[in-house]
XYZ file of C-alpha atoms in Angstrom:
739
model
C 37.281 6.516 -0.838
C 36.634 10.256 -1.234
C 34.123 9.706 -3.830
C 32.254 6.795 -2.147
C 32.071 8.789 1.035
C 30.632 11.798 -0.918
C 27.967 9.497 -2.765
C 27.183 7.807 0.544
C 26.310 11.138 2.239
C 23.788 11.923 -0.778
C 22.395 8.308 -1.046
C 24.024 7.331 -4.069
C 24.888 3.839 -4.277
C 28.445 2.905 -5.459
C 27.506 -0.715 -5.902
C 24.613 -2.958 -6.126
C 23.586 -6.501 -5.779
C 21.468 -7.974 -8.410
C 21.333 -11.362 -6.574
C 22.469 -12.200 -2.911
C 25.917 -13.545 -4.071
C 26.726 -10.927 -6.613
C 27.934 -7.375 -5.897
C 28.353 -5.267 -9.033
C 30.397 -1.889 -8.753
C 29.104 1.326 -10.211
C 31.225 3.273 -12.635
C 32.729 6.301 -11.310
C 31.597 8.282 -14.061
C 27.881 7.313 -13.578
C 28.288 8.460 -9.561
C 29.966 11.806 -10.707
C 27.005 12.353 -13.121
C 24.330 11.621 -10.663
C 26.052 13.760 -7.938
C 25.803 16.395 -10.412
C 22.426 16.153 -11.014
C 21.802 16.511 -7.041
C 23.935 20.018 -7.443
C 26.985 18.381 -6.135
C 30.385 18.830 -8.219
C 32.487 15.820 -8.090
C 34.428 16.131 -11.399
C 37.905 16.051 -10.155
C 39.498 14.743 -6.916
C 39.990 18.427 -5.703
C 36.232 18.948 -6.073
C 35.413 15.768 -4.279
C 37.668 16.773 -1.483
C 35.994 20.217 -1.252
C 32.338 18.805 -1.160
C 33.351 16.421 1.130
C 34.790 18.804 3.613
C 31.856 21.149 3.209
C 29.467 18.263 4.126
C 31.068 16.873 6.855
C 31.819 19.969 8.628
C 28.249 20.873 8.838
C 26.638 20.460 12.069
C 23.209 21.069 12.210
C 20.258 20.495 14.530
C 17.588 19.046 12.397
C 17.244 17.450 8.973
C 14.918 19.333 6.641
C 11.836 17.134 7.328
C 11.298 15.142 10.644
C 8.676 12.233 10.886
C 6.674 11.263 14.112
C 4.449 8.516 14.037
C 1.337 8.341 16.466
C 2.175 6.302 19.532
C 5.811 5.668 18.462
C 9.154 6.951 19.918
C 10.291 10.169 19.050
C 12.825 9.962 15.951
C 16.573 10.688 17.148
C 16.495 13.954 15.857
C 14.013 15.193 18.275
C 14.746 12.743 21.118
C 18.502 13.480 20.993
C 18.326 17.134 21.194
C 20.661 18.824 23.996
C 18.864 18.936 27.464
C 16.956 22.318 28.037
C 16.405 22.582 24.123
C 13.113 24.548 23.380
C 10.934 22.785 20.787
C 7.753 24.572 19.375
C 5.547 23.003 17.026
C 3.800 25.292 14.656
C 0.413 23.560 13.453
C -0.372 23.784 9.731
C -3.060 26.185 8.595
C -6.722 24.762 8.855
C -7.852 25.969 5.493
C -5.723 23.288 3.643
C -7.699 20.666 1.714
C -8.291 17.851 3.809
C -7.380 19.503 7.054
C -10.202 18.603 9.886
C -12.653 21.566 10.507
C -12.138 23.851 13.107
C -9.636 26.189 14.669
C -6.100 24.863 14.387
C -4.482 24.414 17.788
C -2.302 26.933 19.009
C 1.423 26.398 18.861
C 2.564 23.781 21.251
C 6.080 24.935 23.178
C 7.835 22.337 25.416
C 11.292 21.839 26.620
C 13.656 18.795 26.199
C 15.072 17.482 29.477
C 17.476 14.797 29.781
C 17.697 12.816 26.141
C 19.667 10.115 25.214
C 22.329 10.770 22.465
C 21.296 11.787 18.956
C 21.801 9.425 16.185
C 23.523 10.588 12.865
C 21.390 12.602 10.712
C 21.866 12.047 6.889
C 20.391 15.241 5.578
C 21.162 18.516 7.288
C 18.677 21.088 8.597
C 18.366 24.693 7.967
C 18.659 27.775 10.024
C 15.333 28.956 11.450
C 13.672 32.335 12.579
C 13.159 32.984 16.247
C 11.421 30.013 17.808
C 8.342 30.736 20.097
C 8.487 31.500 23.862
C 9.699 28.584 26.159
C 7.195 26.352 28.133
C 7.287 25.456 31.659
C 10.351 22.677 32.044
C 9.066 19.052 31.899
C 9.537 16.526 34.502
C 13.331 15.046 34.252
C 12.085 11.319 34.763
C 13.541 9.561 31.617
C 10.651 7.816 29.378
C 9.788 4.041 29.607
C 11.279 2.158 26.706
C 9.246 2.708 23.616
C 7.714 5.986 24.881
C 7.885 9.404 24.068
C 10.059 11.646 26.627
C 7.523 13.160 29.051
C 8.262 16.746 27.585
C 6.975 15.783 24.166
C 3.224 16.971 23.548
C 1.970 15.117 20.406
C 0.701 17.365 17.613
C -2.611 16.459 15.715
C -2.029 14.693 12.078
C -0.648 16.921 9.673
C 2.281 18.677 8.129
C 3.557 21.396 10.707
C 6.640 23.410 11.501
C 9.116 22.650 14.007
C 11.426 25.170 15.525
C 14.232 24.254 17.961
C 16.407 26.637 20.060
C 19.211 24.925 22.089
C 20.428 26.643 25.686
C 23.685 27.773 23.360
C 21.286 29.709 21.232
C 21.555 27.351 18.163
C 18.427 27.422 15.975
C 16.615 25.065 13.431
C 13.467 24.860 11.798
C 12.080 22.030 9.822
C 8.849 20.136 8.424
C 7.176 17.948 11.066
C 5.146 15.166 9.473
C 2.835 13.987 12.152
C 1.371 10.764 10.728
C -1.231 7.760 11.909
C 0.367 4.495 12.218
C -1.334 2.828 9.216
C -3.487 3.760 6.017
C -7.137 2.502 6.308
C -7.798 -1.174 5.267
C -10.284 -2.606 2.981
C -12.570 -5.426 4.323
C -11.216 -8.929 3.955
C -12.409 -10.966 1.056
C -13.152 -7.802 -1.086
C -13.076 -8.856 -4.946
C -13.082 -6.645 -7.836
C -12.218 -5.777 -11.586
C -9.079 -4.709 -13.068
C -9.397 -2.730 -16.272
C -7.479 -0.384 -18.586
C -10.261 2.125 -19.123
C -9.699 3.160 -22.495
C -10.154 -0.247 -23.697
C -13.696 -0.638 -22.199
C -16.091 0.700 -24.973
C -19.776 0.857 -24.564
C -22.094 1.421 -27.118
C -22.144 5.331 -26.567
C -18.306 5.844 -26.379
C -16.360 8.046 -28.465
C -13.869 5.479 -29.590
C -12.326 4.597 -26.333
C -13.686 4.111 -22.774
C -14.599 7.157 -20.492
C -15.621 7.983 -17.229
C -19.300 7.434 -17.941
C -18.387 3.886 -18.884
C -16.539 3.596 -15.688
C -19.307 4.629 -13.378
C -21.476 2.308 -15.492
C -19.154 -0.544 -14.675
C -18.846 0.164 -11.052
C -22.748 0.352 -10.625
C -23.259 -2.910 -12.466
C -20.290 -5.015 -10.762
C -21.494 -3.675 -7.299
C -25.054 -4.408 -7.654
C -25.079 -7.366 -9.926
C -22.009 -9.308 -8.932
C -21.143 -8.128 -5.375
C -17.751 -6.353 -6.261
C -15.903 -4.158 -3.922
C -13.695 -1.956 -6.505
C -12.927 -1.489 -10.086
C -8.967 -0.637 -10.547
C -8.228 1.361 -13.625
C -5.005 2.427 -15.193
C -3.414 5.929 -14.630
C -5.751 8.693 -15.818
C -3.108 11.238 -15.676
C -3.208 13.930 -18.303
C -0.885 12.971 -21.531
C 1.461 14.899 -23.466
C -0.328 16.288 -26.355
C 0.733 15.666 -29.964
C 0.528 13.508 -32.914
C 0.847 10.693 -32.406
C 0.259 11.084 -28.433
C 2.477 8.377 -26.285
C -0.222 5.985 -25.853
C 1.170 4.693 -22.497
C -0.899 6.006 -19.308
C 2.378 5.443 -17.557
C 4.502 8.195 -19.165
C 2.096 11.298 -18.500
C 2.707 15.066 -19.059
C 1.223 15.325 -15.627
C 0.393 12.864 -12.561
C -1.405 15.790 -10.730
C -4.361 16.434 -13.176
C -6.547 13.847 -15.050
C -6.774 13.800 -18.875
C -9.961 15.361 -20.214
C -10.034 12.604 -23.143
C -11.746 10.517 -20.433
C -14.709 12.945 -20.334
C -18.149 11.612 -21.105
C -19.141 14.678 -22.983
C -22.994 14.159 -23.021
C -22.652 13.938 -18.993
C -21.535 17.854 -18.896
C -24.561 19.757 -17.825
C -23.438 22.632 -20.160
C -23.845 20.022 -23.148
C -27.437 20.421 -23.243
C -27.446 24.021 -24.038
C -24.990 24.269 -26.725
C -26.585 26.188 -29.708
C -24.802 24.905 -32.468
C -26.501 21.456 -32.302
C -25.621 20.419 -35.951
C -22.023 20.645 -35.275
C -22.463 18.406 -32.273
C -24.728 15.915 -34.107
C -21.584 15.657 -36.795
C -19.190 15.201 -33.945
C -21.580 12.293 -32.522
C -21.469 10.752 -35.803
C -17.762 11.051 -36.387
C -17.449 9.380 -32.682
C -19.791 6.575 -33.552
C -17.787 5.878 -36.685
C -14.635 5.795 -34.519
C -16.385 3.057 -32.252
C -17.625 1.136 -35.272
C -14.169 0.663 -36.704
C -12.625 -0.453 -33.075
C -15.479 -2.754 -32.589
C -15.999 -4.028 -35.968
C -13.621 -3.098 -38.341
C -10.362 -4.287 -36.540
C -9.180 -0.785 -36.230
C -7.012 0.047 -33.008
C -8.238 2.601 -30.603
C -7.168 6.046 -31.739
C -6.732 8.436 -28.655
C -5.534 11.258 -30.985
C -8.791 10.928 -32.945
C -10.703 10.838 -29.960
C -9.450 13.892 -28.404
C -9.908 15.811 -31.583
C -13.674 15.133 -31.557
C -13.879 15.751 -28.067
C -11.720 18.963 -28.117
C -14.094 20.401 -30.525
C -17.315 19.372 -28.465
C -15.596 20.795 -25.314
C -14.781 24.094 -27.109
C -18.721 24.484 -27.934
C -19.667 23.429 -24.220
C -17.274 25.895 -22.802
C -19.184 28.632 -24.699
C -22.214 28.033 -22.690
C -22.360 30.299 -19.627
C -22.126 28.621 -16.355
C -24.908 28.852 -13.988
C -24.255 30.510 -10.602
C -24.175 27.410 -8.645
C -21.794 25.846 -11.173
C -19.590 29.033 -11.298
C -19.297 28.839 -7.497
C -18.183 25.464 -7.750
C -15.919 26.027 -10.508
C -14.396 28.910 -8.507
C -14.015 26.864 -5.367
C -12.177 24.360 -7.487
C -9.802 27.071 -8.825
C -9.023 28.348 -5.365
C -8.667 24.735 -3.777
C -5.888 23.703 -6.600
C -4.043 27.055 -6.741
C -0.749 27.803 -8.595
C -0.416 24.072 -9.725
C -3.554 24.202 -11.606
C -2.725 27.489 -13.207
C 0.522 26.476 -14.183
C -0.956 23.225 -15.684
C -3.595 25.308 -17.726
C -0.970 27.631 -18.985
C 1.391 24.667 -20.042
C -1.411 23.295 -21.960
C -2.008 26.784 -23.493
C 1.509 27.139 -24.382
C 1.916 23.822 -25.853
C -0.819 24.707 -28.218
C 1.158 27.571 -29.559
C 4.618 26.389 -29.326
C 4.481 22.616 -29.381
C 4.409 20.104 -26.296
C 8.391 19.846 -25.546
C 8.803 23.197 -23.219
C 12.682 22.697 -24.017
C 12.164 23.902 -27.604
C 9.855 26.809 -26.487
C 11.489 30.518 -26.698
C 13.788 31.048 -23.830
C 11.722 33.464 -21.857
C 8.880 30.834 -21.513
C 11.010 27.992 -20.436
C 10.897 29.567 -16.969
C 7.365 29.230 -15.353
C 8.087 32.335 -13.327
C 9.822 34.732 -15.709
C 8.411 38.103 -16.962
C 7.833 36.449 -20.400
C 5.952 33.632 -18.998
C 3.855 36.166 -17.021
C 3.200 38.147 -20.104
C 1.989 34.887 -21.893
C -0.113 34.102 -19.098
C -2.218 37.428 -19.626
C -2.253 37.031 -23.279
C -3.599 33.375 -23.267
C -5.751 33.942 -20.548
C -8.873 32.278 -22.265
C -7.137 29.260 -23.252
C -5.667 28.903 -19.660
C -9.274 29.201 -18.421
C -10.460 26.842 -21.005
C -7.844 24.254 -19.750
C -8.367 24.684 -16.113
C -12.248 24.261 -16.769
C -11.404 20.903 -18.508
C -9.601 19.611 -15.411
C -12.837 20.904 -13.301
C -15.176 18.963 -15.540
C -12.690 15.722 -15.360
C -12.635 16.135 -11.573
C -16.452 16.339 -11.155
C -16.824 13.088 -13.173
C -14.019 11.455 -11.216
C -15.971 12.392 -8.269
C -19.189 11.087 -9.620
C -17.702 7.738 -10.429
C -16.753 7.156 -7.010
C -20.074 8.228 -5.683
C -21.586 5.877 -8.028
C -19.600 2.878 -6.777
C -20.285 3.798 -3.183
C -24.067 4.131 -4.009
C -23.834 0.662 -5.679
C -22.631 -1.040 -2.453
C -18.749 -1.412 -3.267
C -16.936 -1.157 -0.040
C -13.866 0.384 -1.936
C -14.931 1.782 -4.932
C -12.522 3.298 -7.769
C -8.833 2.121 -7.264
C -6.742 4.831 -9.150
C -3.186 4.057 -10.300
C -0.239 6.372 -9.637
C 2.240 6.198 -12.102
C 5.910 6.007 -11.381
C 7.096 9.278 -13.106
C 6.388 11.800 -15.990
C 7.411 12.818 -19.468
C 10.552 14.851 -19.332
C 8.817 17.297 -21.634
C 5.604 17.615 -19.895
C 3.757 19.861 -17.457
C 5.034 18.754 -14.103
C 8.694 19.053 -15.409
C 8.097 22.303 -16.719
C 6.351 23.626 -13.676
C 8.300 22.017 -10.778
C 11.902 22.124 -12.559
C 13.874 22.371 -9.442
C 12.225 19.257 -8.257
C 13.483 17.011 -10.743
C 16.993 15.683 -11.668
C 17.338 16.690 -15.127
C 19.530 14.812 -17.346
C 18.453 11.756 -15.599
C 16.225 8.673 -16.224
C 14.423 6.259 -14.039
C 14.759 2.662 -14.926
C 15.949 -0.708 -13.652
C 19.161 -2.712 -13.253
C 20.109 -5.826 -15.336
C 18.370 -8.804 -13.841
C 17.507 -12.151 -14.648
C 14.903 -11.292 -16.786
C 16.527 -8.511 -18.669
C 20.447 -8.590 -19.043
C 20.443 -5.063 -20.473
C 18.646 -3.282 -17.934
C 15.823 -0.828 -18.441
C 15.401 3.030 -19.295
C 11.873 4.077 -18.695
C 12.408 7.695 -19.966
C 11.123 9.285 -16.710
C 13.167 11.885 -14.755
C 13.170 11.185 -11.111
C 12.394 13.506 -8.377
C 15.358 15.078 -6.279
C 15.123 13.685 -2.767
C 17.077 16.312 -1.399
C 14.790 19.005 -3.002
C 11.688 17.049 -1.684
C 13.091 17.140 1.760
C 13.892 20.670 1.555
C 10.317 21.717 0.588
C 8.876 19.401 2.999
C 7.393 17.241 0.347
C 5.069 19.805 -0.927
C 5.130 18.415 -4.370
C 4.404 14.805 -3.507
C 1.722 15.897 -1.084
C 0.026 17.954 -3.599
C -0.027 15.119 -5.871
C -1.289 12.589 -3.529
C -4.193 14.717 -2.267
C -5.239 15.470 -5.895
C -5.410 11.399 -6.771
C -6.861 10.574 -3.392
C -9.786 13.135 -3.555
C -11.985 10.850 -5.656
C -10.630 7.593 -5.166
C -11.535 4.414 -2.929
C -8.000 3.260 -2.984
C -4.757 4.046 -4.807
C -2.248 1.477 -6.455
C 1.142 2.830 -6.594
C 2.938 1.408 -9.444
C 6.572 0.412 -8.650
C 6.146 1.360 -4.926
C 9.889 0.352 -4.309
C 10.487 4.001 -5.780
C 9.515 5.372 -2.167
C 12.651 3.982 -0.928
C 15.134 3.728 -4.072
C 15.237 4.357 -7.809
C 17.574 3.249 -10.497
C 19.002 6.594 -11.943
C 20.303 6.274 -15.591
C 22.515 9.361 -16.798
C 21.184 10.543 -20.094
C 23.035 8.955 -23.002
C 24.173 5.864 -21.219
C 22.724 2.344 -21.091
C 20.877 1.323 -18.128
C 23.466 -0.816 -17.087
C 25.688 2.091 -16.194
C 22.996 3.364 -13.687
C 22.707 3.560 -9.967
C 20.389 3.362 -7.115
C 19.402 6.679 -5.350
C 18.077 6.512 -2.018
C 14.902 8.506 -0.714
C 13.890 9.243 2.604
C 11.467 6.159 2.919
C 10.069 7.178 6.247
C 9.174 10.566 5.274
C 7.770 9.334 1.733
C 5.696 6.758 3.911
C 4.481 9.202 6.603
C 3.172 11.786 3.819
C 1.313 8.869 1.914
C -0.147 7.631 5.223
C -1.373 10.838 6.277
C -2.939 11.781 3.032
C -4.519 8.166 2.513
C -5.820 8.636 6.404
C -7.254 11.947 5.500
C -8.994 10.946 2.245
C -10.218 7.616 4.085
C -8.619 5.513 1.247
C -6.647 2.041 1.120
C -3.365 1.849 -0.728
C -1.982 -1.115 -2.787
C 1.834 -1.159 -3.797
C 3.024 -2.762 -6.751
C 6.111 -4.645 -5.487
C 6.509 -7.270 -8.221
C 10.067 -8.460 -9.063
C 13.515 -7.680 -7.418
C 12.497 -5.944 -3.929
C 15.323 -4.661 -1.443
C 15.298 -6.473 1.962
C 13.022 -4.809 4.415
C 10.899 -2.917 1.782
C 7.913 -5.250 1.991
C 8.062 -5.482 5.734
C 8.090 -1.530 5.993
C 5.219 -1.220 3.829
C 3.245 -3.845 5.465
C 3.918 -2.099 8.950
C 2.008 0.916 7.468
C -0.937 -0.953 6.058
C 0.184 -0.734 2.228
C -0.984 -3.881 0.743
C 1.207 -5.672 -1.818
C 0.452 -7.201 -5.178
C 0.757 -10.815 -5.468
C 0.366 -12.815 -8.983
C -0.384 -16.345 -8.934
C 2.401 -17.407 -11.563
C 5.126 -15.829 -9.625
C 3.853 -17.273 -6.052
C 6.230 -20.115 -5.583
C 8.049 -21.318 -2.664
C 11.318 -19.848 -3.680
C 13.576 -20.288 -0.415
C 12.210 -24.180 -0.587
C 11.348 -26.361 -3.334
C 10.261 -23.789 -5.833
C 6.971 -25.201 -6.270
C 3.621 -23.402 -6.609
C 2.681 -21.911 -3.273
C -0.248 -23.242 -1.388
C -3.162 -20.887 -1.111
C -2.812 -20.583 2.795
C 0.880 -19.758 2.672
C -0.029 -16.563 0.541
C 0.730 -13.186 2.413
C -2.833 -11.724 3.837
C -2.142 -7.877 3.288
C -2.288 -8.033 -0.489
C -4.397 -7.752 -3.826
C -3.965 -11.187 -5.029
C -4.691 -11.623 -9.148
C -3.835 -13.961 -11.929
C -2.456 -11.313 -14.032
C -1.599 -7.556 -14.759
C -1.662 -5.291 -17.793
C 1.935 -6.070 -18.616
C 1.339 -9.909 -18.317
C -0.400 -12.649 -20.513
C -3.991 -12.978 -20.023
C -4.814 -16.124 -18.026
C -6.175 -17.874 -21.234
C -3.100 -17.079 -22.974
C -1.023 -18.308 -20.241
C -3.172 -21.651 -20.202
C -2.684 -22.102 -23.963
C 0.740 -21.104 -24.328
C -0.593 -18.236 -26.808
C 1.967 -15.892 -25.353
C 4.715 -17.825 -25.938
C 3.974 -17.816 -29.808
C 3.203 -14.171 -29.713
C 6.563 -13.298 -28.280
C 8.332 -15.860 -30.609
C 6.593 -14.119 -33.756
C 7.942 -10.512 -32.449
C 11.389 -11.854 -32.149
C 11.367 -11.419 -28.353
C 12.457 -15.216 -27.007
C 15.896 -15.583 -25.719
C 15.707 -19.319 -26.297
C 14.145 -21.470 -29.092
C 10.459 -21.761 -29.444
C 10.736 -25.299 -28.351
C 12.511 -24.711 -25.164
C 10.349 -21.891 -24.218
C 7.220 -23.767 -24.889
C 8.357 -26.626 -22.851
C 9.332 -24.671 -19.752
C 6.111 -22.919 -20.024
C 3.911 -25.937 -20.285
C 6.005 -27.356 -17.129
C 5.264 -24.203 -15.409
C 1.545 -24.401 -16.080
C 1.120 -28.211 -15.486
C 2.589 -27.784 -11.882
C -0.130 -25.230 -11.121
C -2.935 -27.162 -12.757
C -1.905 -30.223 -10.950
C -2.023 -28.390 -7.616
C -5.611 -27.245 -8.602
C -6.433 -30.658 -9.261
C -5.293 -31.936 -5.850
C -7.095 -29.338 -4.193
C -10.343 -30.367 -6.030
C -10.514 -26.795 -7.525
C -10.632 -28.300 -11.172
C -13.676 -30.697 -11.075
C -14.174 -30.507 -14.738
C -10.672 -32.169 -15.439
C -8.035 -31.314 -18.043
C -8.851 -29.808 -21.548
C -11.439 -26.995 -20.403
C -10.042 -23.687 -20.675
C -13.094 -21.811 -19.157
C -12.906 -24.302 -16.313
C -9.229 -23.784 -15.785
C -9.694 -19.918 -15.495
C -12.287 -20.505 -12.856
C -10.003 -22.953 -11.103
C -7.198 -20.292 -10.931
C -9.617 -17.562 -9.425
C -11.170 -20.128 -7.130
C -7.590 -20.694 -5.915
C -7.191 -16.907 -5.585
C -10.513 -16.857 -3.453
C -8.924 -19.348 -1.045
C -5.771 -17.330 -0.229
C -5.964 -15.141 2.860
C -5.514 -12.026 0.411
C -7.686 -9.060 1.722
C -8.299 -8.257 -2.101
C -8.914 -10.442 -5.189
C -8.697 -8.688 -8.351
C -10.181 -10.157 -11.778
C -8.801 -8.976 -15.034
C -11.803 -7.948 -16.904
C -10.261 -9.254 -20.313
C -10.261 -12.634 -18.372
C -13.766 -12.807 -18.102
C -14.556 -13.287 -21.790
C -11.277 -15.113 -22.590
C -9.350 -12.442 -24.132
C -5.828 -13.714 -25.234
C -4.179 -10.586 -26.045
C -2.100 -8.458 -23.431
C -2.712 -4.797 -23.217
C 0.943 -4.213 -23.129
C 3.832 -6.525 -24.224
C 7.031 -4.876 -22.369
C 10.147 -4.883 -24.569
C 8.028 -3.593 -27.746
C 7.451 -0.313 -29.031
C 5.915 -0.228 -32.780
C 6.017 -4.250 -33.014
C 2.954 -4.597 -31.038
C -0.215 -2.259 -30.488
C 0.473 -1.357 -26.846
C -2.247 0.501 -25.034
C -4.507 0.548 -28.058
C -6.545 -2.785 -27.850
C -10.003 -2.877 -26.996
C -11.238 -5.902 -24.601
C -11.812 -8.854 -26.999
C -13.411 -12.333 -26.548
C -11.693 -15.649 -26.974
C -12.090 -15.514 -30.873
C -10.154 -12.014 -30.904
C -13.734 -9.817 -31.651
C -14.064 -6.875 -29.587
C -16.704 -6.742 -27.019
C -18.731 -4.001 -25.426
C -19.495 -3.273 -22.024
C -22.958 -4.333 -22.694
C -21.744 -7.767 -24.211
C -19.187 -8.295 -21.271
C -21.672 -7.799 -18.268
C -24.175 -10.128 -20.348
C -21.487 -12.909 -20.817
C -22.198 -16.257 -19.602
C -18.601 -16.909 -18.993
C -18.311 -13.674 -16.854
C -21.176 -14.850 -14.777
C -19.923 -18.404 -14.571
C -16.571 -17.007 -13.532
C -17.963 -14.557 -10.919
C -19.766 -17.276 -9.157
C -16.661 -18.588 -7.876
C -15.998 -15.274 -6.180
C -18.921 -14.895 -4.120
C -18.408 -12.906 -1.069
C -17.185 -14.788 1.853
C -19.283 -14.675 5.210
C -19.409 -11.275 6.623
C -17.145 -10.859 9.982
C -16.828 -8.075 12.492
C -14.270 -5.567 11.103
C -11.476 -4.519 13.890
C -11.336 -0.816 14.763
C -10.246 1.269 11.973
C -11.061 -1.276 9.239
C -13.681 -0.271 6.711
C -16.835 -2.301 6.742
C -18.420 -3.525 3.589
């Protein structure tokens, strides 16, 4: 009982339910290991009693972070303060990125009068400095139901500091997140493309798709087929090395983009490089890389692409910046601050000592050590080089979004936030205190994977996030949203809880650790509101009760994939279009699933059979798959969405998207490879070297790679996009963006 109680106080689950009628106990060893990663020693019964007594004896006025939503009742932490308490809100500085222009308001001071009893607070607050002077007492009339107390003066949206002093002179301070109710919403009926950027090669690419290709696709899609967005994979900075991990979902840093995505020729200084002969040689080598991928069956080689681009960028960096460009770069350095300097230093140190900071000399493993400070000075030129690459990449990201908007896109570029980072990367080095070392994020056993999953990503510590006012999370979101029309959040359930797996143990021995979802959502809504961006959450698979409702309440759209949308609480048959949820991005597939053509033909089953991934015989799997597909095709036929009848693959793909268009979903996404009949998945979960994950170019129905130019000219694509013509325009409600 003591261990369970201690675990509960720190948000660590001691049991979980893989299905409504099943409860699984978590091994005590797992609970003890997870508590240790949170800084709690529960190794012996005596340790448990000691930590439990210490935790239960604390009596703090405020948790480390408090959330207030515009127009909603105050949280118990504030509404339940002792009568006569003085509450002072210290507004955030106005020079922060995203802060509204103008002078920040003066500190707000108010006094709590008759208040209802406080609800229990899970996370204790900390002692604070002297609070600001008291205000004149407010009237004692109790608030109406659902209203804030009369003494409360709502602060502006932002991340402030709140100071409290009680009549008996107890004091506390906390971060106060004042958030709007919801994130901005995209116009109803918006459609667009989903693409893995590296797979989209144009005739000018250097062996993989780049930001120039992204901008070109966005302009064409907006102007030619009326698309409202283009969604891409995470463009986060990768861990360098040979070979580099090709997965965009296991990056070195989520805070900064990877310069491998740069379109080198678009950099203004490129035209002033003096060594034209070397540049010409590099371009010829890059053309050879593309030729090999497009016409000789080669896989996309990210390392080879980066080697060529790195050499070209070294030459570009030798060109002095013009005064205006220098001023822009200096502004970027000032805006990004310590985070960018740390990132640039990690990149420079990785060039010298390798990409795993755990193996660096002891003095360099601490980003704030004297040894690291000396290295920062010694490697100043390399640090500046990597900071400049981050700036150049950010400018091209901004240009891609501007191009999308200028082409008439209602949303523009939808960026993707990976669920975590590589344990040896830049983020875990520069923010070591924020990560739970010795732990990995994954998924518990379920009907689809009896062994569970270990993704090899260290989780954020919820206690450190709360104690620091979610500073790392805020900085991450602010950087991603700066040049985005919307943000997709991978495994959005991670805002509520994550499955932690202790190092060296199987995923079956993990457990859930809770996060303060109210604070995580408030920061997300605030930053999205400031950036004017929508948010899409990937909420596929097992989702805890109440999560989808909480996300919808804050305007975070869900993700609905056709093949999974069935009446699971009824007869299990395909869900009719009018019964789909409205607040979602509706698609036929994702990067982790078979293409629509592969699904319709059963090719995905034979592929998994060849790789030994089936859990039943090939005949059983094919029969089950055929039955599933036949049910959907029958529904499409009944709805008269398949006038061509059976046996026409292209017509069936169009019918699937005609169905998606019939649903009330706010956004409809078209997997770009579907437009040309590609049968190969970009990623096949459960494989590593058995399948070329994240290294395939988009290909046609015969498996021949196709360029951006060929895709946009494809008759198959244009026939498909005819079924996605924009719906009749409507008047957008207040707070909703117009097309």
